PDB file of C-alpha atoms in Angstrom:
ATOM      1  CA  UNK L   1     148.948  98.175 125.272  1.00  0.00           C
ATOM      2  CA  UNK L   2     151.254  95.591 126.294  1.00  0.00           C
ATOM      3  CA  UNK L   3     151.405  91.891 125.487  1.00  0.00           C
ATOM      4  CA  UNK L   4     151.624  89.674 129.006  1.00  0.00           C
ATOM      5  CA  UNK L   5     152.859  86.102 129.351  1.00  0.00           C
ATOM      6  CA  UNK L   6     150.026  83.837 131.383  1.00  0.00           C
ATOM      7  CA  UNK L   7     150.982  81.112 133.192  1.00  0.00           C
ATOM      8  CA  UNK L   8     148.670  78.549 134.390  1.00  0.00           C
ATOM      9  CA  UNK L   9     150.439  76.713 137.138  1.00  0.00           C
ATOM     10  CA  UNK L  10     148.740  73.109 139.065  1.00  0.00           C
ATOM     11  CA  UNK L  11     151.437  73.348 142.298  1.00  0.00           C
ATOM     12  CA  UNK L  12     154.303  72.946 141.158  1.00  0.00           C
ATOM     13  CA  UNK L  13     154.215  71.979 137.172  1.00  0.00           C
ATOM     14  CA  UNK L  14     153.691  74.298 134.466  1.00  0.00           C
ATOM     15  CA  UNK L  15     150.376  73.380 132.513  1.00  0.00           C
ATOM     16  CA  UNK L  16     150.978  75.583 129.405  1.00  0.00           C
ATOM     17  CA  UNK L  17     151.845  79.522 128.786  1.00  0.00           C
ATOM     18  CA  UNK L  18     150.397  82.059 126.897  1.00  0.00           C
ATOM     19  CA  UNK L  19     151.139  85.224 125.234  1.00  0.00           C
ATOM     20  CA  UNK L  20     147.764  87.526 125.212  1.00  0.00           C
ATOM     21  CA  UNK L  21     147.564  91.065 124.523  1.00  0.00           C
ATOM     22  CA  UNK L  22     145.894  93.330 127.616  1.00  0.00           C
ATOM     23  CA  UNK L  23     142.634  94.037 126.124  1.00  0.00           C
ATOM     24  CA  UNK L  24     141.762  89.923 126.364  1.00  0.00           C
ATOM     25  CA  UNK L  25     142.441  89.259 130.000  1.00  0.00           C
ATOM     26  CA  UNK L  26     143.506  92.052 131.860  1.00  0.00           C
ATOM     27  CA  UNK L  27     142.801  95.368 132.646  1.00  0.00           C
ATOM     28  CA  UNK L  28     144.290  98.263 134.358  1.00  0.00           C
ATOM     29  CA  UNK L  29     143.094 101.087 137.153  1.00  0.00           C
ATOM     30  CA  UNK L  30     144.902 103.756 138.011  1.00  0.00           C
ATOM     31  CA  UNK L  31     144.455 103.017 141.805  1.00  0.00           C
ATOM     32  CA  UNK L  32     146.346  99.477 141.493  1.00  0.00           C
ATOM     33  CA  UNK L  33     148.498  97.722 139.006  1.00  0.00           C
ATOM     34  CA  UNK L  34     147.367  95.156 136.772  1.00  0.00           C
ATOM     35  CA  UNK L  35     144.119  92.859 137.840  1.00  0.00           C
ATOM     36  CA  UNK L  36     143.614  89.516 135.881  1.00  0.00           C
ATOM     37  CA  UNK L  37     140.621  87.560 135.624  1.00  0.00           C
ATOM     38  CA  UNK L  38     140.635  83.945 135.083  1.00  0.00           C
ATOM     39  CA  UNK L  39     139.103  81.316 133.401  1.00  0.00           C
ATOM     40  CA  UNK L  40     137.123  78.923 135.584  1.00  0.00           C
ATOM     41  CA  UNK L  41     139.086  76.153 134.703  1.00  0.00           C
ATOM     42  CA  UNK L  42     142.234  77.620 136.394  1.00  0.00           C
ATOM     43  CA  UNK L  43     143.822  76.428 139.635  1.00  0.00           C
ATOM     44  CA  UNK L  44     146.598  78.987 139.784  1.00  0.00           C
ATOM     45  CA  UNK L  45     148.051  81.715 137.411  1.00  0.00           C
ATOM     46  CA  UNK L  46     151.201  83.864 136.991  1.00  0.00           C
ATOM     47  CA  UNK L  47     151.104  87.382 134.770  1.00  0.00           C
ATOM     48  CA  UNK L  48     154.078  88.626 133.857  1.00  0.00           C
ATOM     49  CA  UNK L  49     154.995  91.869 131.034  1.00  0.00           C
ATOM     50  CA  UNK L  50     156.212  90.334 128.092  1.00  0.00           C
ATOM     51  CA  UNK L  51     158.212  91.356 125.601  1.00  0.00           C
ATOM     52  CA  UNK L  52     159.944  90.400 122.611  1.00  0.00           C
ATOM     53  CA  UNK L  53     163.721  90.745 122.387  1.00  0.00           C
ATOM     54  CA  UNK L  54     165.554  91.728 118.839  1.00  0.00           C
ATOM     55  CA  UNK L  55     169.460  91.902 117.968  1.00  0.00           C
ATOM     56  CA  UNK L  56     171.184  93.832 115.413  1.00  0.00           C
ATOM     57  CA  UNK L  57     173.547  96.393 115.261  1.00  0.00           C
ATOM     58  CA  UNK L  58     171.897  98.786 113.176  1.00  0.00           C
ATOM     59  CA  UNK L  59     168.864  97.994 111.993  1.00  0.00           C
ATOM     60  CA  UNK L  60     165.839  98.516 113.610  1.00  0.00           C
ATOM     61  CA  UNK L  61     162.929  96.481 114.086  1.00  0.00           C
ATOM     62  CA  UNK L  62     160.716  96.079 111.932  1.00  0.00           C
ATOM     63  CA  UNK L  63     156.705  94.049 112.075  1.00  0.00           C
ATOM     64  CA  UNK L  64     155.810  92.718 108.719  1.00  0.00           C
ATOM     65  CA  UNK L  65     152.158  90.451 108.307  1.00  0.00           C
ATOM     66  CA  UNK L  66     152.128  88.138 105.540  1.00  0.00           C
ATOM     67  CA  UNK L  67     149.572  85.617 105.294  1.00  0.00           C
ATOM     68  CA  UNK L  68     147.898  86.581 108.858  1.00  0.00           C
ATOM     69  CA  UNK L  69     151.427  85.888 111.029  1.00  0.00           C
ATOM     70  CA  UNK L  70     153.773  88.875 112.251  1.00  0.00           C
ATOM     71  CA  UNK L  71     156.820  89.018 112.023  1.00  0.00           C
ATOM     72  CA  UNK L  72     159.741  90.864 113.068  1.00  0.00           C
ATOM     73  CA  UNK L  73     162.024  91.855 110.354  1.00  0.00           C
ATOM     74  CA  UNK L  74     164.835  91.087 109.191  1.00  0.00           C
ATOM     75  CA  UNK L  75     165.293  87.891 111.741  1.00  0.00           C
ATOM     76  CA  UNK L  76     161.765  86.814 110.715  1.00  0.00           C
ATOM     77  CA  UNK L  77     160.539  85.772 114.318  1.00  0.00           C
ATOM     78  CA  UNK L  78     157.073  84.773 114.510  1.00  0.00           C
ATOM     79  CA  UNK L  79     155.289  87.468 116.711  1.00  0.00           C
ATOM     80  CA  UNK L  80     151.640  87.616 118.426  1.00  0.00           C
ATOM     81  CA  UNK L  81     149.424  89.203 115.935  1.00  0.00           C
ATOM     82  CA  UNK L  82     148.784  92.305 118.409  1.00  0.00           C
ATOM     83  CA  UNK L  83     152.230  92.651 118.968  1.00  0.00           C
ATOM     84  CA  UNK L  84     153.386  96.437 118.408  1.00  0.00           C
ATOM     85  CA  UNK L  85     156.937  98.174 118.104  1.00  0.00           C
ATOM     86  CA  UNK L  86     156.806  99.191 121.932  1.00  0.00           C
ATOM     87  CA  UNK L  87     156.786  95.234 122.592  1.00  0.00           C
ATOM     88  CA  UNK L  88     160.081  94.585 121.540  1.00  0.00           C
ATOM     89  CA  UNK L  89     163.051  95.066 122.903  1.00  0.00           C
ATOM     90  CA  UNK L  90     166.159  96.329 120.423  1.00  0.00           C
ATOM     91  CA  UNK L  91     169.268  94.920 121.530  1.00  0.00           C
ATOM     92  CA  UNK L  92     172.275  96.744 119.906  1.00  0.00           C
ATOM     93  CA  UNK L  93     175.312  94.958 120.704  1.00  0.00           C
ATOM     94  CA  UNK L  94     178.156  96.878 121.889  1.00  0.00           C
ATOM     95  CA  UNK L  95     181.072  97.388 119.481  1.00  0.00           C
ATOM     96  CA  UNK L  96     184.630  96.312 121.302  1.00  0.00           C
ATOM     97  CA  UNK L  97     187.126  98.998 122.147  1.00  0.00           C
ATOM     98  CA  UNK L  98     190.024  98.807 120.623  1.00  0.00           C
ATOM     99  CA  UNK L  99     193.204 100.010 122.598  1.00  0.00           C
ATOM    100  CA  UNK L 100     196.058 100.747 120.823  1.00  0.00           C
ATOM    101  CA  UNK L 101     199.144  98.281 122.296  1.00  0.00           C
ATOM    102  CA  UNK L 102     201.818 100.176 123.089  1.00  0.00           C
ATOM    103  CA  UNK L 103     205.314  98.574 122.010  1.00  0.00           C
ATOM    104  CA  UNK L 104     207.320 100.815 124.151  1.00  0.00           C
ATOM    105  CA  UNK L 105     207.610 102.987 126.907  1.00  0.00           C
ATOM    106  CA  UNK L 106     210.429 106.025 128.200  1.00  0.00           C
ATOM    107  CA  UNK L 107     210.650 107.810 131.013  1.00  0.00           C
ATOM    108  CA  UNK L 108     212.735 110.544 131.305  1.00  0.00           C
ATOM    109  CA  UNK L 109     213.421 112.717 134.791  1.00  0.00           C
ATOM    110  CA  UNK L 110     212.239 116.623 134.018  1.00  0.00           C
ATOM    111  CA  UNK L 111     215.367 118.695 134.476  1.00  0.00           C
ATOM    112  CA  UNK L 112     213.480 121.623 136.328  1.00  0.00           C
ATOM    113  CA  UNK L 113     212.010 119.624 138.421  1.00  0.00           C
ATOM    114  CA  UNK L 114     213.875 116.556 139.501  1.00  0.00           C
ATOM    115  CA  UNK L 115     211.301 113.699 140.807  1.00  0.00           C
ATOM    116  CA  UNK L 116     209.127 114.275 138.101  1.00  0.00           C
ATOM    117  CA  UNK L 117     209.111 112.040 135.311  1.00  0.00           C
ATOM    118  CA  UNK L 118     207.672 112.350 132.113  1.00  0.00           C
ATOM    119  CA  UNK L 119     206.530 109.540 129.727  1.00  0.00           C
ATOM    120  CA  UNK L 120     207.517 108.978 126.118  1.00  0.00           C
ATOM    121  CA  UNK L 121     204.512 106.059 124.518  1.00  0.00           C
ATOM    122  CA  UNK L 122     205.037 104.641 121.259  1.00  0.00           C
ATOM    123  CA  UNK L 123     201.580 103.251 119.612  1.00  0.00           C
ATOM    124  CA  UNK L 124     201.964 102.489 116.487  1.00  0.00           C
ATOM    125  CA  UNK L 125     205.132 103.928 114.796  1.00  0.00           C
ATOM    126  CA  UNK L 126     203.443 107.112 116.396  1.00  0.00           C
ATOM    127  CA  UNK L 127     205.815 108.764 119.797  1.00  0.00           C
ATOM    128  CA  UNK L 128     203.364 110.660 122.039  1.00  0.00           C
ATOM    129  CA  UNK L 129     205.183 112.295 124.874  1.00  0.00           C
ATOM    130  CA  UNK L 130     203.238 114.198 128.263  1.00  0.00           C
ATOM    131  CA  UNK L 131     205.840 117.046 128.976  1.00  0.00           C
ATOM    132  CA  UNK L 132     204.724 121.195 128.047  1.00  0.00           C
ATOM    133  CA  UNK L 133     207.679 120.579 125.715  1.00  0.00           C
ATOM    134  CA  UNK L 134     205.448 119.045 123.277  1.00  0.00           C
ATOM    135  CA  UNK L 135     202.961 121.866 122.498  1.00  0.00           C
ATOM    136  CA  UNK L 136     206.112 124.754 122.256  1.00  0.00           C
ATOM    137  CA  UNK L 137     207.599 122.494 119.348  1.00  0.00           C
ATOM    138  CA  UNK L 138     207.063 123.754 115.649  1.00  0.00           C
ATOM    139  CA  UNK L 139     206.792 119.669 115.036  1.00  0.00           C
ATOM    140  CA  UNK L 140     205.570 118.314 118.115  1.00  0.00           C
ATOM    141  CA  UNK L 141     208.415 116.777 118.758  1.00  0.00           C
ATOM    142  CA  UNK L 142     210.011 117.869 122.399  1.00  0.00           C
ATOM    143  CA  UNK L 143     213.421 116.551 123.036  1.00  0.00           C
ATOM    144  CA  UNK L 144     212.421 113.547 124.937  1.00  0.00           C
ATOM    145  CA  UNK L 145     210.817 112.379 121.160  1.00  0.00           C
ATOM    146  CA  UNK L 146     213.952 113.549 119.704  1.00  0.00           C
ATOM    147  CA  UNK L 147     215.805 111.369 121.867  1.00  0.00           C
ATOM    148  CA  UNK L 148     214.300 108.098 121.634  1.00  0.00           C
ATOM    149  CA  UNK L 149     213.952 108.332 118.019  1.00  0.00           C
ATOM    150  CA  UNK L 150     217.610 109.301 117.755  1.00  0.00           C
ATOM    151  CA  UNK L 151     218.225 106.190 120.218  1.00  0.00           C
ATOM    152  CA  UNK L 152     216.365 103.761 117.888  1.00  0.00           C
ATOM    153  CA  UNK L 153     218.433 104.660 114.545  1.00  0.00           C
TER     154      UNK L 153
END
């Protein structure tokens, strides 16, 4: 079951909010979507899912009770004492990418085929190089490499 957010509304102003849990005020059908019965005493209400939002990179959540409260471990936020593991959202906060800066870049003009250019990157103290070259060398090293590291001596 899910935990919903009640608000009692007057117009315009907010009276107060509360978290319930489904069995309390609402109930479901299968022909409609939620229905909520009121209190008397309300003028106006809004029901909205609620759910409880948790950040960490790796660990998950976890609800611990101690002394009749929940809580959500390790960040120790008080929860609603029907609050499950389905009523919080895990937020796992995305790791930047890095990209390697490149310090320098060669073309050189193919000599079979003159208009194409191929591209000699250097990331790192590493030379990468995009010409077929590449892959027939014994050390990866086509003569484009060869040349730019003979250039740089």
């Amino acid at each position: 079951m899910a935990l919903h957010r009640i608000i009692e509304t007057h117009k315009v102003n907010i009276l107060g909010q509360e978290i319930t849990y489904t069995n309390k005020f609402l109930k479901y059908s299968k022909s409609t979507s939620y229905g909520f019965k009121p209190s008397k005493s309300l003028t106006s209400h809004g029901v909205y899912v609620f759910r409880y939002t948790y950040e960490h990179h790796s660990l998950p959540p976890t609800l611990v009770t101690l002394k009749g409260q929940k809580y959500i471990v390790p960040t120790w936020q008080k929860v609603h004492s029907e609050t499950t593991l389905a009523d919080i959202e895990w937020i796992k906060p995305s790791k930047p990418v890095e990209v390697p800066v490149e310090k320098n870049v060669w073309k050189f003009e193919s000599s079979s085929d003159p208009g194409h250019f191929y591209t000699v990157r250097q990331s790192g103290l590493k030379l990468t190089c995009n010409c077929p070259g590449v892959w027939r060398s014994k050390e990866r090293k086509c003569k484009h490499i060869k040349q730019v590291e003979n250039d740089n001596k």
